[in-house]
Coordinates of C-alpha atoms and ligand atoms in Angstrom, one line a residue:
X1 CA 22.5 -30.4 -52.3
X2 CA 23.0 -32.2 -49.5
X3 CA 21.2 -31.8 -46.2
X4 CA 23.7 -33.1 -43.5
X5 CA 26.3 -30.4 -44.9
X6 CA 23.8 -27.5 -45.6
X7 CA 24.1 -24.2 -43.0
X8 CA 20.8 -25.3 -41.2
X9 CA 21.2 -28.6 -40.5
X10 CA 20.8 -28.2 -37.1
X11 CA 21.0 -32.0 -36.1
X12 CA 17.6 -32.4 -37.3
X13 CA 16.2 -35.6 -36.2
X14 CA 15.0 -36.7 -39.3
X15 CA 14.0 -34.7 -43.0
X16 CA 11.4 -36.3 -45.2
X17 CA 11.4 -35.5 -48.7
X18 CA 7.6 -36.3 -50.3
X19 CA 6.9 -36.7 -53.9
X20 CA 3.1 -38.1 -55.5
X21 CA 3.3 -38.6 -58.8
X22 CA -0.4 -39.1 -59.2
X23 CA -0.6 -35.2 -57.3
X24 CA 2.1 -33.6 -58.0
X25 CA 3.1 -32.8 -54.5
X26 CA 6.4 -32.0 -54.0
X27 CA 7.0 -31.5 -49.9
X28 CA 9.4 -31.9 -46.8
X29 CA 9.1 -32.3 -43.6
X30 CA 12.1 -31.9 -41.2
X31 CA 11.7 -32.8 -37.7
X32 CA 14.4 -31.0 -35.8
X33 CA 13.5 -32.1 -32.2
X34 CA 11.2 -34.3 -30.4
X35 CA 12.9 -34.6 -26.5
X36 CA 9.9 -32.7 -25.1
X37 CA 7.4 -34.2 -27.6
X38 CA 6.1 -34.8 -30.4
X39 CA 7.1 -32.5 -33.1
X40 CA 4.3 -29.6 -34.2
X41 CA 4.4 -27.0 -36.4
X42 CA 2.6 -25.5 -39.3
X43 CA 2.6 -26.5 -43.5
X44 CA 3.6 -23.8 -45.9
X45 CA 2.7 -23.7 -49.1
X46 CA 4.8 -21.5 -51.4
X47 CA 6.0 -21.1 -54.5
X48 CA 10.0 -21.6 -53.5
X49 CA 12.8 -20.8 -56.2
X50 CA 14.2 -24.0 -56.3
X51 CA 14.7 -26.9 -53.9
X52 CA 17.6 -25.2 -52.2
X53 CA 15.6 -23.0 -50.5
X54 CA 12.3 -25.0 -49.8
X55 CA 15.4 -27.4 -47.7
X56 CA 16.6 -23.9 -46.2
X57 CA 13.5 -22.9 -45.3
X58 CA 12.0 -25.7 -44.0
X59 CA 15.2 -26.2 -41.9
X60 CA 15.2 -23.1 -40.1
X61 CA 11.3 -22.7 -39.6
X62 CA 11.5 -26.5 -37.9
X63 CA 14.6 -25.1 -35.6
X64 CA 12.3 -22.3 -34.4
X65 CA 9.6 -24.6 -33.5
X66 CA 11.3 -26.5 -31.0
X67 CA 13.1 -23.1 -29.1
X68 CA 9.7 -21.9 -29.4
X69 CA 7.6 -24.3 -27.5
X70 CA 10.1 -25.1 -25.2
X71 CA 9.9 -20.9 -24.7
X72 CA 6.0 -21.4 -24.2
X73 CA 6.2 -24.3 -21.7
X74 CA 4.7 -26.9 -24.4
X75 CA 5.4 -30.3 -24.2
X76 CA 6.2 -30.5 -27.6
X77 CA 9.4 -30.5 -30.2
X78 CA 9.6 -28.8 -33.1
X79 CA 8.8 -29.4 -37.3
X80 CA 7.4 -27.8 -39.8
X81 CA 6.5 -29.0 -43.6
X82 CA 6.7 -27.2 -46.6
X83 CA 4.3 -27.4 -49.9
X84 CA 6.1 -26.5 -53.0
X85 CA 3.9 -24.6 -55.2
X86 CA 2.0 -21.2 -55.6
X87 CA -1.2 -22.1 -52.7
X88 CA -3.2 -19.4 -55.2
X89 CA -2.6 -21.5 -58.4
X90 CA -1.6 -24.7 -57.4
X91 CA -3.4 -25.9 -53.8
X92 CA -5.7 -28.9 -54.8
X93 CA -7.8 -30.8 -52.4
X94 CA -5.7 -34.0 -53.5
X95 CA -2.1 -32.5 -52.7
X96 CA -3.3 -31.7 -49.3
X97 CA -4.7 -35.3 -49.1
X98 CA -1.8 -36.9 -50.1
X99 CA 0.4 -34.7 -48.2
X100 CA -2.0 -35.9 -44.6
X101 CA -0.7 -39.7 -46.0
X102 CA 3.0 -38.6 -45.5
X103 CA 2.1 -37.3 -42.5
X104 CA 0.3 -40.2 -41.4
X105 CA 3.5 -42.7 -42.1
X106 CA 5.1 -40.4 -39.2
X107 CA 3.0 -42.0 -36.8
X108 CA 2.8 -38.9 -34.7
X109 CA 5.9 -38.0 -34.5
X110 CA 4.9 -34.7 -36.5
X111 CA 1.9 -32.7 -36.2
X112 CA 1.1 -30.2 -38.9
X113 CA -1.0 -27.0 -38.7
X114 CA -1.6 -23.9 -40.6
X115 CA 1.0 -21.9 -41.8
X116 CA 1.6 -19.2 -44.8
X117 CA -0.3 -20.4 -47.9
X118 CA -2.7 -22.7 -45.9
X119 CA -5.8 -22.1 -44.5
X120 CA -8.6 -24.1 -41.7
X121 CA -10.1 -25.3 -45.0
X122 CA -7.1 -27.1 -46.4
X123 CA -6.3 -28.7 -42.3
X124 CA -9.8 -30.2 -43.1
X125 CA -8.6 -31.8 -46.3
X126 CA -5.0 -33.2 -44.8
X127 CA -7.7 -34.5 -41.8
X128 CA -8.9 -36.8 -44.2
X129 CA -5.9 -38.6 -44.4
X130 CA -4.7 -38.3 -40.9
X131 CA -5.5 -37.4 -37.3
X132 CA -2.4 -36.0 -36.6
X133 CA -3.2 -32.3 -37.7
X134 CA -4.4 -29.2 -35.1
X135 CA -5.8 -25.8 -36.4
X136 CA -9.0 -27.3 -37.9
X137 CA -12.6 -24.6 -37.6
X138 CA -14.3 -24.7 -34.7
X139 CA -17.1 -25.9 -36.5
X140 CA -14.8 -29.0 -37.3
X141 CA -14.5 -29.5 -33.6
X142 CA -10.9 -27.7 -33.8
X143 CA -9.5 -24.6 -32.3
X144 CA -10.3 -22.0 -35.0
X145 CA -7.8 -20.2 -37.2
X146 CA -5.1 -19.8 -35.1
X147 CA -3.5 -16.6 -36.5
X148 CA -6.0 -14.8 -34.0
X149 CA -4.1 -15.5 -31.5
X150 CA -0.9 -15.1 -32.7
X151 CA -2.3 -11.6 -33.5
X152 CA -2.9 -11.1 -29.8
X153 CA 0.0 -12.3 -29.0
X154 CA 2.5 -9.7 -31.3
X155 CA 0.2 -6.9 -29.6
X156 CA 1.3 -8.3 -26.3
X157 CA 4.9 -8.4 -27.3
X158 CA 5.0 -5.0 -28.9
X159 CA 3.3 -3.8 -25.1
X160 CA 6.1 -5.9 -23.2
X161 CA 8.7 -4.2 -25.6
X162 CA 7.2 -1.0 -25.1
X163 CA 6.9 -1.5 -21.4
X164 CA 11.0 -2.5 -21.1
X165 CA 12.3 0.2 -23.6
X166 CA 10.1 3.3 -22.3
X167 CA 8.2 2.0 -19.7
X168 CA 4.8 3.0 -21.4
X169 CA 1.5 1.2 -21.0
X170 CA 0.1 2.2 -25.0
X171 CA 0.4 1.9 -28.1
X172 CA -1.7 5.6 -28.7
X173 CA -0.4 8.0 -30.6
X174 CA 2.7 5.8 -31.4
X175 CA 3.4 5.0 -34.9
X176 CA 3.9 1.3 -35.6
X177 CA 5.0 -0.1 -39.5
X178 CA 3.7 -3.3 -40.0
X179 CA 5.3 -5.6 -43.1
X180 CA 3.1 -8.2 -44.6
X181 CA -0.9 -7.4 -44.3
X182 CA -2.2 -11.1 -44.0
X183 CA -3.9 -13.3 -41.3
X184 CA -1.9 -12.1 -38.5
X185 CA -0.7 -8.5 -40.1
X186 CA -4.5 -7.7 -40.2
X187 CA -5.5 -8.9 -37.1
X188 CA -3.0 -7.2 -35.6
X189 CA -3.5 -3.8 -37.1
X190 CA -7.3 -4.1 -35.9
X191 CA -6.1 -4.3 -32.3
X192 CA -3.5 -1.3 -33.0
X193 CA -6.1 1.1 -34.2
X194 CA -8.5 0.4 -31.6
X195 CA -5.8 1.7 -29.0
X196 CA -5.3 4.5 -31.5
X197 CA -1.9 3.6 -32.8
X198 CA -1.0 5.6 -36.5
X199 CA -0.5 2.4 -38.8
X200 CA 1.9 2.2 -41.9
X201 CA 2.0 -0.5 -43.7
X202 CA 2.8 -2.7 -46.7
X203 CA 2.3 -5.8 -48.8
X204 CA 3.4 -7.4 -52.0
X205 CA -0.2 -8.0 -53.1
X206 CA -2.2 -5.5 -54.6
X207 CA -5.7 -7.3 -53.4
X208 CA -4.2 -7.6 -49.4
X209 CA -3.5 -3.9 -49.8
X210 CA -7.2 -3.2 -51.3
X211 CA -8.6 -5.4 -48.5
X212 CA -6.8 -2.9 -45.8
X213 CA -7.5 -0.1 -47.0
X214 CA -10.8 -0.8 -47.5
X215 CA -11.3 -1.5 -43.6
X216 CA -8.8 0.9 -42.3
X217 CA -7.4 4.5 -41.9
X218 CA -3.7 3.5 -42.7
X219 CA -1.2 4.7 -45.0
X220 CA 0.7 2.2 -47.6
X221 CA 3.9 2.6 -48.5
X222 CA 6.0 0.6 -51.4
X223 CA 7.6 -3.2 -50.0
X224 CA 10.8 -1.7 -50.9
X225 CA 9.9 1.3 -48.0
X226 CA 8.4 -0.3 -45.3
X227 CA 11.7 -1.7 -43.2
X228 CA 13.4 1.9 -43.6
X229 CA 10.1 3.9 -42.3
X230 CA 10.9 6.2 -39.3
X231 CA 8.5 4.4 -36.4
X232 CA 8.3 3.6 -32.8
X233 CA 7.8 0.0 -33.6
X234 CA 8.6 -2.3 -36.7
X235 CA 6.3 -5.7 -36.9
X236 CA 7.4 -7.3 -39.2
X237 CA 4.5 -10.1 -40.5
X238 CA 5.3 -10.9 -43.9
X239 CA 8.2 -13.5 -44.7
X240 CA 12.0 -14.2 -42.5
X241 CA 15.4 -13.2 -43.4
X242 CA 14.5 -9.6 -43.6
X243 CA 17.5 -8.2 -41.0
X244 CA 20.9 -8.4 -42.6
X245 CA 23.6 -6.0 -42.6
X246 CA 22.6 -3.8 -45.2
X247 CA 18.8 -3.4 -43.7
X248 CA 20.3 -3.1 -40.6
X249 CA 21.7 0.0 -41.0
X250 CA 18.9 1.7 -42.5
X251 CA 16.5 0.8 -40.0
X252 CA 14.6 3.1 -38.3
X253 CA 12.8 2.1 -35.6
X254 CA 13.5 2.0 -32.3
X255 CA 11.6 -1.9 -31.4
X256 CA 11.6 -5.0 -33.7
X257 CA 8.5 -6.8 -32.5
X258 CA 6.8 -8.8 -35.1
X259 CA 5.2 -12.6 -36.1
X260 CA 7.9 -13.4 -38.8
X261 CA 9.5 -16.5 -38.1
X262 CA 13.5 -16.2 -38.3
X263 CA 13.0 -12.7 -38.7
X264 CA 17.5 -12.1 -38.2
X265 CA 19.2 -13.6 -41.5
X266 CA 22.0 -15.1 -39.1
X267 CA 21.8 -14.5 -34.8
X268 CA 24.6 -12.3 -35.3
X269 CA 22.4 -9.4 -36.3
X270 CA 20.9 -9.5 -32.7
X271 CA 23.6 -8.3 -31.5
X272 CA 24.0 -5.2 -34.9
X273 CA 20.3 -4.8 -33.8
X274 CA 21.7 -3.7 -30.0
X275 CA 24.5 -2.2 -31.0
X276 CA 21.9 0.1 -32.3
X277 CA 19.5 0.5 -29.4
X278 CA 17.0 -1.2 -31.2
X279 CA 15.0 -3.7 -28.9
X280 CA 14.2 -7.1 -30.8
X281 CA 11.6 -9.0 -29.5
X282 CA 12.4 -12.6 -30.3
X283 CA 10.7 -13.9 -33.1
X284 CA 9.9 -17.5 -31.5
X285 CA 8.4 -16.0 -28.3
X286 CA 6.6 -13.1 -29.6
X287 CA 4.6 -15.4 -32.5
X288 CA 3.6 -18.6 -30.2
X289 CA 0.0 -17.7 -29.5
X290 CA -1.1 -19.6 -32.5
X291 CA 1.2 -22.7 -31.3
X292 CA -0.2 -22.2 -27.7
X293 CA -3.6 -22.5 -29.1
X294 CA -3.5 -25.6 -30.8
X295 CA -2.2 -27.4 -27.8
X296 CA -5.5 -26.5 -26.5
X297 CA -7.3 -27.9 -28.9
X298 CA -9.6 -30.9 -28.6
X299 CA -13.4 -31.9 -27.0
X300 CA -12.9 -29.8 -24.2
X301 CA -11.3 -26.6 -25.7
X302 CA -12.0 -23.6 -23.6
X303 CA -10.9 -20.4 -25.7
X304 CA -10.5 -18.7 -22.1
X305 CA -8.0 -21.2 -20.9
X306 CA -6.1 -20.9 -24.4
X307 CA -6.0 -16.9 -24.0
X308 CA -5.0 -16.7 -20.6
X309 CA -2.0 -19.0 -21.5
X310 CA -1.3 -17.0 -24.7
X311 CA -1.3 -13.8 -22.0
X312 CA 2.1 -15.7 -20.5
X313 CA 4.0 -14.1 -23.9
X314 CA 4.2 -10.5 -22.1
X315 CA 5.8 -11.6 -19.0
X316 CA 8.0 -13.9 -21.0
X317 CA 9.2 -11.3 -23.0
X318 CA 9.8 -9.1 -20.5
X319 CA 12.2 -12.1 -18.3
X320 CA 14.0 -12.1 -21.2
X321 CA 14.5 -8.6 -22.0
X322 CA 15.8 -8.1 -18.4
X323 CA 18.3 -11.3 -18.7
X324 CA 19.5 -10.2 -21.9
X325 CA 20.4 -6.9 -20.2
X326 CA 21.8 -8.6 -17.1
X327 CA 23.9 -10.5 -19.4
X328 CA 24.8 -7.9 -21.9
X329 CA 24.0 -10.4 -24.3
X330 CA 21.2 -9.6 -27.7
X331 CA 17.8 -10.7 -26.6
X332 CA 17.9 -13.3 -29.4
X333 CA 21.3 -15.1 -27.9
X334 CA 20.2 -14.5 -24.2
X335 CA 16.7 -16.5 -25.3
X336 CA 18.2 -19.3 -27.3
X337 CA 20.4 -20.3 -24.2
X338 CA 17.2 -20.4 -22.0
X339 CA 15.3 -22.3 -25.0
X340 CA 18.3 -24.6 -25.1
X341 CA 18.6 -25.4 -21.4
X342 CA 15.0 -26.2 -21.7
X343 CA 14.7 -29.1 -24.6
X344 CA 18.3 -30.3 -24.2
X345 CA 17.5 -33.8 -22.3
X346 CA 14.6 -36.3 -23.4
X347 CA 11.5 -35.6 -21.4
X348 CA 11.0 -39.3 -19.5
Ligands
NAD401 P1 -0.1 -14.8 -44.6 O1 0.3 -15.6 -45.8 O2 -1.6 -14.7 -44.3 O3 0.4 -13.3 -44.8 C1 1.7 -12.9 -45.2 C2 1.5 -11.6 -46.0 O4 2.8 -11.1 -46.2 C3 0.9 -11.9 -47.4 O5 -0.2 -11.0 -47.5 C4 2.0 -11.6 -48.3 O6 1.6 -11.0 -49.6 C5 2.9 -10.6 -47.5 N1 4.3 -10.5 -47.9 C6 5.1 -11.4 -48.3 N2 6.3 -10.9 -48.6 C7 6.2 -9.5 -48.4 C8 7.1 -8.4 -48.5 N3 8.4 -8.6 -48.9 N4 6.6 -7.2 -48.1 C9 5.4 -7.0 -47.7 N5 4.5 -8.0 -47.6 C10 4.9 -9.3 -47.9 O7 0.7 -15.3 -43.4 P2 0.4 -15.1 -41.8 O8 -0.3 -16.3 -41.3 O9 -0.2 -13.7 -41.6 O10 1.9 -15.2 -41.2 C11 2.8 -14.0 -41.3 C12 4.1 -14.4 -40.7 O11 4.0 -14.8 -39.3 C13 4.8 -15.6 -41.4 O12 6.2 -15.5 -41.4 C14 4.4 -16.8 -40.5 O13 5.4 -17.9 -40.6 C15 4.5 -16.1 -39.1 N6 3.6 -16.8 -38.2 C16 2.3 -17.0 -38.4 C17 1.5 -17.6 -37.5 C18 0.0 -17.8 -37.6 O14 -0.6 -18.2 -36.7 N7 -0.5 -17.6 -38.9 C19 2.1 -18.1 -36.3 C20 3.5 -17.9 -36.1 C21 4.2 -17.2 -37.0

């Protein structure tokens, strides 16, 4: 494996591969950007195959970070870390710690923050060994868990999408399949069913299930299930790589608006995704509201402030929507080239 010649090298600026004995952490961090900032994104902690993909992943999730503050007007470039290890069986206190030291050697150049697998709890630990981390509890002094507002922010995008493809105001009475019933999944959902949208969903884990079905009227349906389901509106909010040829072409749905990061397997399914009608809403735009939090973070954090800036997404959206139809282009290509434009020189 080398990273220079893998797919996603993406002219990352710099990868970091951590190992602590003592620990047993086992991370990276890539860096892909930094000319509008200094690079921020969250920490995943999951339980990868093998190294291969914990690289892969950690590649492309660092890539999307940089197209997607440049997309939300954020100073900032784009990173991301990566945990390997199950978070249920093998996040310890002192993993987190030693992982904040790593961080710490960056000198800034990297900010870390919540992502799948971590929690406000375990930003607390990784404080302990360095400042440069956002997404701590408010009662920390930090922003909160920031998967509420990237919750609001999918609704907005699936509103915007729904705006542009049928020019409705709602979400009642539409049906709207959502993958993946965690922190954003279920805040989501809430929002849905208070505007009386008909939820299906799914999840790989029996107790998220339990926990949803326990607060909501929603119907389940198997993993395997839940791309195919005949719906208004997919959202996906579970893992990436989920839209490939042979999913593709038994979706059925007529908007793809969702929190999953790197939710097309390649950009060319963008374009399979028009061919089809089906509006995407891209990934990087839609799922910022979390990112756009942080940034607000600090002694004079004013939640009101944060939300009004997370509001932004909906017109965003809808810009690019219209461009991409201008253009004939997939919304995904027409909104890298604006991302692009955006972070290709040094900020001075
Ligand atoms: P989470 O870990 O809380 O929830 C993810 C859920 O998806 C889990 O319950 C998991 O069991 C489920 N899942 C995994 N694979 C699945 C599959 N094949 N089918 C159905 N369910 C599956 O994570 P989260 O914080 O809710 O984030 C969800 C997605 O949104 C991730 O891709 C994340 O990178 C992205 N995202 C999150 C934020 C945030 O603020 N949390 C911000 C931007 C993007």
């Amino acid at each position: 494996m080398t990273t220079f010649s893998t797919v996603d090298f993406d002219n990352h600026e710099q990868v970091v591969f951590c190992s602590d004995a003592k620990t047993g952490l086992k991370a990276i961090i890539a860096i892909h950007n930094t000319n509008l900032g200094p690079a921020l994104g969250g920490c995943r902690f999951w339980a990868y195959n093998n190294e291969e993909e914990a690289l892969k992943d950690v590649l492309r999730l660092s890539r999307g970070m940089t197209y997607k503050a440049a997309m939300a007007n954020l100073k900032l470039g784009g990173g991301k870390g990566v945990i390997i290890g199950d978070a249920r069986k093998d996040k310890t206190p002192e993993k987190l710690i030693a992982f904040g030291q790593f961080i710490e050697r960056l000198n800034g150049l990297y900010i870390t923050a919540e992502d799948v697998g971590t929690t406000t709890e375990d930003m607390a630990y990784i404080r302990q060994s360095t400042n440069h981390v956002v997404g701590l509890a408010s009662a920390t002094g930090g922003s909160g868990d920031p998967s509420i507002f990237t919750g609001y922010g999918v609704y907005l995008g699936i509103k915007a999408s729904l705006k542009h493809k049928f020019g409705l105001d709602t979400v009642k009475g539409l049906r709207i399949a959502v993958q993946g019933l965690g922190h954003v999944g279920m805040n989501l959902i809430e929002r849905l069913i208070r505007e009386g949208a008909e939820i299906i969903a799914s999840d790989i884990n029996a107790e998220s299930v339990k926990r949803a079905t326990t607060q909501h009227d929603l119907k389940i349906v198997p993993p395997e299930s839940i791309l195919k389901t005949e719906c208004d509106v997919l959202a996906p909010c579970a893992l990436g790589g989920i839209f490939y040829d042979q999913t593709i072409e038994n979706l059925h749905c007529k908007i793809i608006a969702g929190a999953a990061n790197n939710q097309l397997f390649n950009p060319s399914h963008g374009e399979a995704l028009r061919q089809l009608g089906i509006l995407y809403a891209p990934d990087y735009v839609i799922n910022a509201g979390g990112l756009i939090n942080v940034t607000h973070e600090g002694p004079n954090y004013d939640q009101n402030e944060a939300i009004y800036h997370v509001d932004k997404i909906y017109l965003t959206l809808l810009e690019i929507f219209h461009l991409a139809d201008q253009q004939s282009l997939a919304t995904n290509i027409a909104c890298d080239r604006v991302a692009k434009q955006r972070f290709k020189n040094k900020l001075v």
